[in-house]
Amino acid sequence: MQVGCTKKLLEYLRIQAGVADTEIEPLFSWSANMIMVNHRRMIVVCNDASRFAFILYGIKRGDVNHIEALMLEGVRACLEAMCFSPAIIEQYMQDCGEHVTFSKTANRSVVAGLNTVCARTYFFYDRYSTEVLLQRQVIHYLNEDFLTVKTAKGTDYVHISDKFASDMEKKYGTSLFQCRAAVFDVDLELDSICHRRVVVPLNCTFREFHTVLQILFGWYNRHLHDFWIDRYPNGRLKYTLTGFPREFEEEGETTKNDSLVFLREIFPQHDTIIYNYDFGDNWILHIRLLSLIDDYDKNHPVCLDGEGESPPEDVGGRYGYTEFLEILANPSHSEYEDMLEWYKESLHQPFDLEHINRRLRHW
């Protein structure tokens, strides 16, 4: 596997490298740079063809001795994040080569793409973990971007993950995806039925699962959230995944950043959890594991079914939503016009399975 490195990185690795081998397909070559984020050294590595990238965070001098293994682990993590099948992953790693060859960066175009990725890393400064070098939990976020490609009509924009998948499909054919996934029933506590059924790959984090839930219920991530994983017999919280830094924990409660925990770490050990969104309106979603799929053939969630409308943001909680519905059902109500105008400005949309799945395509 060829990894083209910037001068700064080569000096830190103490490697004397030659020019890049231009005969190697860009799909099988990667480029890397070293920057500083949160006063820690970070190595950013991206694919030369698609700019799909991963991060090694908190690199220290002793880690240099294992840099080849870390590079190979990072590339494999990218393939796993894309939900490529195990057979495709092994074939790609074999075609790349078992050993890493370091070179100078291939060309200015590659460097420009690498610099773009490096700039994006600062957006996720609060999601990096000092417990591990390879930051698997930010791979999806890091690659939530577009790049310009040439077409018969000129130029167009394509999502990075779509470009990576397209390149892999041209090389290895169809049936790229195969991963373990879970089917969940999600029910919102309301006086009326509000139910969604969704299948989600287990290699996503709970922060990404939070995004999926926002899409399922037509919300816009305007408020705080938690996942209640486990409770004591008396109902007090025992283990909570938080979507924001807490200054303190309740007595006996263990909390962890939800961007650092993957679904596979919780399911199927637990079969029911609770998602709490908006600590003012206090929306409670009961999430139940329905089944597991060992050979899921997509790399994104899919909403399978749904029933009932969800409340718009900031409607005032369960009882405020009941009052909201009563007012809209009565055009002669004194607050009808104001409430109708507020509802239009809320951007809330009725349940639309097709629309939800379009949004889940790039979760």
Short mmCIF file of C-alpha atoms in Angstrom, two decimals:
data_model
loop_
_atom_site.label_atom_id
_atom_site.label_comp_id
_atom_site.label_asym_id
_atom_site.label_seq_id
_atom_site.Cartn_x
_atom_site.Cartn_y
_atom_site.Cartn_z
CA MET A 1 0.00 0.00 0.00
CA GLN A 2 1.38 3.37 -0.99
CA VAL A 3 0.96 6.30 1.41
CA GLY A 4 2.14 9.64 0.10
CA CYS A 5 3.24 11.90 2.95
CA THR A 6 3.81 15.60 3.27
CA LYS A 7 7.30 16.82 4.07
CA LYS A 8 6.22 17.65 7.63
CA LEU A 9 4.98 14.13 8.27
CA LEU A 10 7.99 12.45 6.67
CA GLU A 11 10.28 14.46 8.91
CA TYR A 12 8.32 13.44 12.01
CA LEU A 13 8.35 9.78 10.94
CA ARG A 14 12.07 10.12 10.10
CA ILE A 15 11.53 8.46 6.75
CA GLN A 16 13.52 9.16 3.60
CA ALA A 17 10.94 8.72 0.84
CA GLY A 18 11.09 8.86 -2.92
CA VAL A 19 8.54 10.07 -5.44
CA ALA A 20 5.13 8.41 -5.60
CA ASP A 21 4.59 5.54 -8.01
CA THR A 22 2.09 6.98 -10.50
CA GLU A 23 1.40 3.52 -11.95
CA ILE A 24 -0.58 2.63 -8.81
CA GLU A 25 -4.32 3.18 -9.19
CA PRO A 26 -5.51 6.11 -7.02
CA LEU A 27 -8.07 3.75 -5.48
CA PHE A 28 -5.19 1.84 -3.89
CA SER A 29 -3.07 4.80 -2.79
CA TRP A 30 -3.52 7.12 0.18
CA SER A 31 -2.03 10.44 1.26
CA ALA A 32 -1.26 11.72 4.75
CA ASN A 33 -0.41 14.90 6.62
CA MET A 34 0.23 15.81 10.25
CA ILE A 35 -1.50 18.73 11.96
CA MET A 36 -2.15 19.89 15.52
CA VAL A 37 -5.66 19.73 17.01
CA ASN A 38 -6.38 20.32 20.71
CA HIS A 39 -2.60 20.63 21.20
CA ARG A 40 -2.17 17.02 20.07
CA ARG A 41 -0.54 15.63 16.95
CA MET A 42 -3.00 14.24 14.45
CA ILE A 43 -2.25 12.27 11.30
CA VAL A 44 -4.93 12.69 8.64
CA VAL A 45 -5.03 10.06 5.90
CA CYS A 46 -7.27 10.11 2.82
CA ASN A 47 -7.77 8.02 -0.28
CA ASP A 48 -6.34 9.58 -3.45
CA ALA A 49 -9.35 8.67 -5.59
CA SER A 50 -12.29 9.56 -3.35
CA ARG A 51 -10.80 11.59 -0.46
CA PHE A 52 -12.39 9.13 2.01
CA ALA A 53 -10.40 9.63 5.19
CA PHE A 54 -9.52 8.52 8.69
CA ILE A 55 -7.68 10.08 11.64
CA LEU A 56 -4.94 9.00 14.02
CA TYR A 57 -5.24 11.33 17.02
CA GLY A 58 -2.70 11.91 19.77
CA ILE A 59 0.28 10.41 17.95
CA LYS A 60 3.43 10.21 20.05
CA ARG A 61 6.99 9.36 19.22
CA GLY A 62 6.62 5.76 20.37
CA ASP A 63 3.70 5.22 18.00
CA VAL A 64 5.96 5.79 15.01
CA ASN A 65 7.35 2.28 15.48
CA HIS A 66 3.91 0.91 14.62
CA ILE A 67 2.92 3.41 11.95
CA GLU A 68 2.57 0.80 9.20
CA ALA A 69 0.16 -1.28 11.28
CA LEU A 70 -1.79 1.86 12.22
CA MET A 71 -2.12 2.84 8.56
CA LEU A 72 -3.41 -0.59 7.60
CA GLU A 73 -5.82 -0.59 10.55
CA GLY A 74 -7.12 2.82 9.51
CA VAL A 75 -7.75 1.79 5.91
CA ARG A 76 -9.56 -1.32 7.10
CA ALA A 77 -11.66 0.84 9.44
CA CYS A 78 -12.72 2.97 6.46
CA LEU A 79 -13.86 -0.12 4.57
CA GLU A 80 -15.76 -1.37 7.62
CA ALA A 81 -17.38 2.04 8.12
CA MET A 82 -18.64 1.82 4.54
CA CYS A 83 -20.16 -1.59 5.39
CA PHE A 84 -18.31 -3.34 2.57
CA SER A 85 -18.58 -7.11 2.78
CA PRO A 86 -15.77 -9.03 4.52
CA ALA A 87 -14.82 -10.62 1.19
CA ILE A 88 -14.52 -7.22 -0.52
CA ILE A 89 -12.49 -5.85 2.38
CA GLU A 90 -10.02 -8.73 2.27
CA GLN A 91 -9.70 -8.48 -1.51
CA TYR A 92 -9.04 -4.74 -1.33
CA MET A 93 -6.41 -5.12 1.40
CA GLN A 94 -4.73 -7.84 -0.64
CA ASP A 95 -4.74 -5.70 -3.78
CA CYS A 96 -3.27 -2.78 -1.84
CA GLY A 97 -0.43 -4.93 -0.60
CA GLU A 98 0.38 -6.30 2.83
CA HIS A 99 3.13 -3.74 3.46
CA VAL A 100 3.03 0.04 3.51
CA THR A 101 5.35 1.99 1.23
CA PHE A 102 5.82 5.64 2.14
CA SER A 103 6.46 8.19 -0.57
CA LYS A 104 6.19 11.88 -1.19
CA THR A 105 2.71 13.15 -2.04
CA ALA A 106 1.72 12.32 -5.60
CA ASN A 107 0.70 15.72 -6.99
CA ARG A 108 -0.86 19.09 -6.20
CA SER A 109 -4.38 17.81 -6.73
CA VAL A 110 -3.91 15.15 -4.07
CA VAL A 111 -2.43 17.71 -1.68
CA ALA A 112 -5.38 20.05 -2.25
CA GLY A 113 -7.81 17.28 -1.36
CA LEU A 114 -5.76 16.34 1.68
CA ASN A 115 -5.74 19.97 2.86
CA THR A 116 -9.54 20.08 2.56
CA VAL A 117 -9.86 17.02 4.77
CA CYS A 118 -7.42 18.49 7.29
CA ALA A 119 -9.54 21.63 7.50
CA ARG A 120 -12.64 19.54 8.28
CA THR A 121 -10.98 17.82 11.23
CA TYR A 122 -11.28 20.97 13.34
CA PHE A 123 -15.09 20.76 13.20
CA PHE A 124 -15.03 17.63 15.38
CA TYR A 125 -12.48 18.74 17.98
CA ASP A 126 -14.81 17.75 20.85
CA ARG A 127 -15.42 14.22 19.58
CA TYR A 128 -11.88 12.91 19.61
CA SER A 129 -10.93 10.34 22.22
CA THR A 130 -7.56 10.22 23.96
CA GLU A 131 -8.16 6.55 24.78
CA VAL A 132 -7.40 5.33 21.24
CA LEU A 133 -5.34 6.51 18.28
CA LEU A 134 -7.68 5.49 15.47
CA GLN A 135 -10.81 7.66 15.69
CA ARG A 136 -13.41 5.26 14.28
CA GLN A 137 -16.25 7.26 15.81
CA VAL A 138 -15.73 10.26 13.50
CA ILE A 139 -15.17 8.46 10.18
CA HIS A 140 -18.74 9.02 9.00
CA TYR A 141 -18.75 12.68 10.06
CA LEU A 142 -15.36 13.38 8.54
CA ASN A 143 -16.53 12.05 5.18
CA GLU A 144 -19.88 13.86 5.17
CA ASP A 145 -18.70 16.12 2.37
CA PHE A 146 -18.75 16.51 -1.40
CA LEU A 147 -16.06 16.70 -4.04
CA THR A 148 -16.04 17.96 -7.61
CA VAL A 149 -15.83 15.38 -10.41
CA LYS A 150 -15.64 15.69 -14.16
CA THR A 151 -18.63 14.51 -16.18
CA ALA A 152 -19.61 14.46 -19.84
CA LYS A 153 -21.49 17.73 -19.24
CA GLY A 154 -18.65 19.42 -17.38
CA THR A 155 -18.37 19.12 -13.61
CA ASP A 156 -20.65 17.90 -10.86
CA TYR A 157 -20.65 17.33 -7.11
CA VAL A 158 -20.67 13.83 -5.63
CA HIS A 159 -20.78 12.67 -2.05
CA ILE A 160 -17.44 11.27 -0.86
CA SER A 161 -18.92 7.95 0.28
CA ASP A 162 -20.75 7.58 -3.05
CA LYS A 163 -17.49 8.20 -4.91
CA PHE A 164 -15.68 5.62 -2.77
CA ALA A 165 -18.47 3.08 -3.34
CA SER A 166 -18.57 3.83 -7.07
CA ASP A 167 -14.83 3.30 -7.40
CA MET A 168 -15.08 0.02 -5.51
CA GLU A 169 -18.01 -1.14 -7.63
CA LYS A 170 -16.09 -0.47 -10.84
CA LYS A 171 -13.24 -2.57 -9.49
CA TYR A 172 -15.09 -5.41 -7.79
CA GLY A 173 -18.62 -5.41 -9.21
CA THR A 174 -21.94 -5.17 -7.41
CA SER A 175 -23.05 -6.59 -4.03
CA LEU A 176 -20.48 -4.48 -2.18
CA PHE A 177 -22.29 -4.16 1.12
CA GLN A 178 -22.75 -6.68 3.89
CA CYS A 179 -22.80 -5.85 7.58
CA ARG A 180 -24.54 -6.65 10.83
CA ALA A 181 -27.60 -4.53 11.52
CA ALA A 182 -30.49 -4.29 13.95
CA VAL A 183 -34.20 -3.74 13.46
CA PHE A 184 -35.69 -1.40 16.06
CA ASP A 185 -39.23 -0.48 17.01
CA VAL A 186 -39.30 3.13 18.23
CA ASP A 187 -42.35 4.52 20.01
CA LEU A 188 -42.82 8.09 21.19
CA GLU A 189 -44.75 8.61 24.43
CA LEU A 190 -47.85 10.50 23.26
CA ASP A 191 -51.60 10.39 23.79
CA SER A 192 -51.77 9.15 20.18
CA ILE A 193 -49.76 6.49 18.34
CA CYS A 194 -46.38 7.62 16.99
CA HIS A 195 -44.35 4.61 15.88
CA ARG A 196 -41.36 4.01 13.59
CA ARG A 197 -39.58 0.80 12.58
CA VAL A 198 -36.03 1.18 11.31
CA VAL A 199 -33.03 -0.97 10.44
CA VAL A 200 -29.64 0.47 11.40
CA PRO A 201 -26.09 -0.89 10.89
CA LEU A 202 -24.55 -1.79 14.24
CA ASN A 203 -21.25 -0.12 13.36
CA CYS A 204 -22.72 3.35 13.88
CA THR A 205 -22.26 5.36 17.07
CA PHE A 206 -25.07 6.48 19.33
CA ARG A 207 -24.45 10.06 18.20
CA GLU A 208 -25.20 8.88 14.67
CA PHE A 209 -28.20 6.95 15.98
CA HIS A 210 -29.37 10.25 17.48
CA THR A 211 -29.25 11.72 13.97
CA VAL A 212 -31.29 8.80 12.64
CA LEU A 213 -33.94 9.34 15.31
CA GLN A 214 -34.09 13.06 14.52
CA ILE A 215 -34.79 12.22 10.88
CA LEU A 216 -37.40 9.59 11.76
CA PHE A 217 -39.42 12.05 13.83
CA GLY A 218 -38.85 15.16 11.74
CA TRP A 219 -36.82 17.07 14.31
CA TYR A 220 -33.86 19.38 13.74
CA ASN A 221 -31.39 18.68 16.56
CA ARG A 222 -32.13 21.97 18.32
CA HIS A 223 -32.00 20.55 21.85
CA LEU A 224 -30.01 18.29 24.18
CA HIS A 225 -30.45 14.55 24.36
CA ASP A 226 -29.48 11.44 26.35
CA PHE A 227 -29.71 7.68 25.91
CA TRP A 228 -30.81 5.86 29.06
CA ILE A 229 -29.15 2.47 28.74
CA ASP A 230 -29.58 0.94 32.18
CA ARG A 231 -31.42 1.72 35.42
CA TYR A 232 -31.44 0.55 38.99
CA PRO A 233 -34.52 -1.39 40.24
CA ASN A 234 -35.84 1.82 41.83
CA GLY A 235 -35.78 3.54 38.41
CA ARG A 236 -32.72 5.76 38.97
CA LEU A 237 -30.33 6.03 36.04
CA LYS A 238 -27.37 3.66 36.16
CA TYR A 239 -25.69 4.03 32.74
CA THR A 240 -26.35 7.00 30.46
CA LEU A 241 -24.90 8.04 27.11
CA THR A 242 -24.85 11.80 26.94
CA GLY A 243 -24.98 14.07 23.92
CA PHE A 244 -23.30 16.95 25.76
CA PRO A 245 -20.57 17.35 28.41
CA ARG A 246 -21.92 17.11 31.94
CA GLU A 247 -20.45 18.92 34.89
CA PHE A 248 -21.55 16.19 37.30
CA GLU A 249 -23.16 12.76 37.46
CA GLU A 250 -26.06 11.66 39.59
CA GLU A 251 -25.08 9.48 42.52
CA GLY A 252 -24.45 5.96 41.26
CA GLU A 253 -24.75 6.97 37.60
CA THR A 254 -22.08 6.30 34.98
CA THR A 255 -22.09 8.55 31.92
CA LYS A 256 -20.22 8.39 28.64
CA ASN A 257 -20.11 10.55 25.53
CA ASP A 258 -22.52 9.00 23.03
CA SER A 259 -20.18 9.72 20.12
CA LEU A 260 -17.68 7.22 21.60
CA VAL A 261 -20.04 4.24 21.95
CA PHE A 262 -21.15 2.04 19.05
CA LEU A 263 -24.51 0.28 18.79
CA ARG A 264 -22.73 -3.06 18.69
CA GLU A 265 -21.44 -2.41 22.23
CA ILE A 266 -24.98 -2.18 23.63
CA PHE A 267 -27.05 -4.48 21.42
CA PRO A 268 -28.02 -7.28 21.74
CA GLN A 269 -26.87 -7.25 25.40
CA HIS A 270 -29.74 -4.83 26.00
CA ASP A 271 -33.05 -5.20 24.23
CA THR A 272 -34.71 -1.95 25.33
CA ILE A 273 -33.35 1.55 25.95
CA ILE A 274 -34.80 5.06 26.14
CA TYR A 275 -33.89 8.15 24.12
CA ASN A 276 -34.70 11.42 25.87
CA TYR A 277 -34.77 14.51 23.64
CA ASP A 278 -35.31 18.15 24.58
CA PHE A 279 -35.11 18.39 28.36
CA GLY A 280 -37.81 21.08 28.28
CA ASP A 281 -40.46 19.31 26.19
CA ASN A 282 -39.08 16.00 27.46
CA TRP A 283 -39.80 13.67 24.55
CA ILE A 284 -39.37 10.04 25.58
CA LEU A 285 -38.73 7.46 22.87
CA HIS A 286 -38.86 3.78 23.78
CA ILE A 287 -36.42 1.84 21.59
CA ARG A 288 -36.87 -1.93 21.42
CA LEU A 289 -34.55 -4.34 19.62
CA LEU A 290 -36.76 -6.42 17.37
CA SER A 291 -34.21 -8.57 15.50
CA LEU A 292 -30.66 -8.76 14.20
CA ILE A 293 -29.60 -9.05 10.55
CA ASP A 294 -26.22 -10.66 9.91
CA ASP A 295 -26.04 -9.90 6.18
CA TYR A 296 -27.61 -6.46 5.77
CA ASP A 297 -26.95 -5.40 2.18
CA LYS A 298 -26.89 -1.59 2.61
CA ASN A 299 -24.55 0.87 4.27
CA HIS A 300 -27.21 3.19 5.65
CA PRO A 301 -30.37 2.98 7.78
CA VAL A 302 -33.78 2.39 6.24
CA CYS A 303 -37.14 3.25 7.75
CA LEU A 304 -39.32 0.21 7.18
CA ASP A 305 -42.63 1.50 8.45
CA GLY A 306 -44.26 4.22 10.49
CA GLU A 307 -47.59 5.21 11.97
CA GLY A 308 -48.79 8.48 13.40
CA GLU A 309 -47.53 12.05 13.27
CA SER A 310 -44.74 13.33 15.48
CA PRO A 311 -44.97 16.68 17.28
CA PRO A 312 -43.08 19.70 15.93
CA GLU A 313 -40.12 21.13 17.82
CA ASP A 314 -40.83 23.44 20.78
CA VAL A 315 -44.56 22.70 20.87
CA GLY A 316 -44.52 22.50 24.66
CA GLY A 317 -44.17 18.80 25.37
CA ARG A 318 -46.86 16.15 25.51
CA TYR A 319 -49.57 18.42 26.91
CA GLY A 320 -48.59 21.37 24.74
CA TYR A 321 -48.93 19.12 21.70
CA THR A 322 -52.44 18.10 22.76
CA GLU A 323 -53.41 21.77 23.05
CA PHE A 324 -51.76 22.49 19.69
CA LEU A 325 -53.87 19.82 17.98
CA GLU A 326 -57.05 21.08 19.61
CA ILE A 327 -56.42 24.63 18.38
CA LEU A 328 -55.63 23.57 14.80
CA ALA A 329 -58.77 21.45 14.75
CA ASN A 330 -60.88 24.52 15.55
CA PRO A 331 -60.52 27.34 12.96
CA SER A 332 -62.77 29.55 15.12
CA HIS A 333 -60.35 29.39 18.06
CA SER A 334 -58.88 32.78 18.97
CA GLU A 335 -55.31 31.44 18.64
CA TYR A 336 -55.89 29.48 15.43
CA GLU A 337 -54.24 31.91 13.01
CA ASP A 338 -51.22 32.50 15.23
CA MET A 339 -50.75 28.77 15.85
CA LEU A 340 -51.09 27.99 12.14
CA GLU A 341 -48.46 30.60 11.28
CA TRP A 342 -46.14 29.23 13.97
CA TYR A 343 -46.57 25.72 12.63
CA LYS A 344 -45.65 26.79 9.09
CA GLU A 345 -42.52 28.51 10.39
CA SER A 346 -41.53 25.41 12.38
CA LEU A 347 -40.67 23.60 9.09
CA HIS A 348 -42.24 20.44 10.48
CA GLN A 349 -43.32 17.91 7.86
CA PRO A 350 -45.94 15.16 8.08
CA PHE A 351 -44.67 11.58 8.10
CA ASP A 352 -43.40 10.70 4.62
CA LEU A 353 -41.60 7.36 4.33
CA GLU A 354 -39.96 8.17 1.00
CA HIS A 355 -38.70 11.55 2.20
CA ILE A 356 -37.29 10.05 5.40
CA ASN A 357 -35.41 7.37 3.51
CA ARG A 358 -33.94 9.94 1.13
CA ARG A 359 -32.54 11.74 4.17
CA LEU A 360 -31.31 8.49 5.74
CA ARG A 361 -29.39 7.70 2.56
CA HIS A 362 -26.67 10.05 3.88
CA TRP A 363 -27.26 9.80 7.58
#
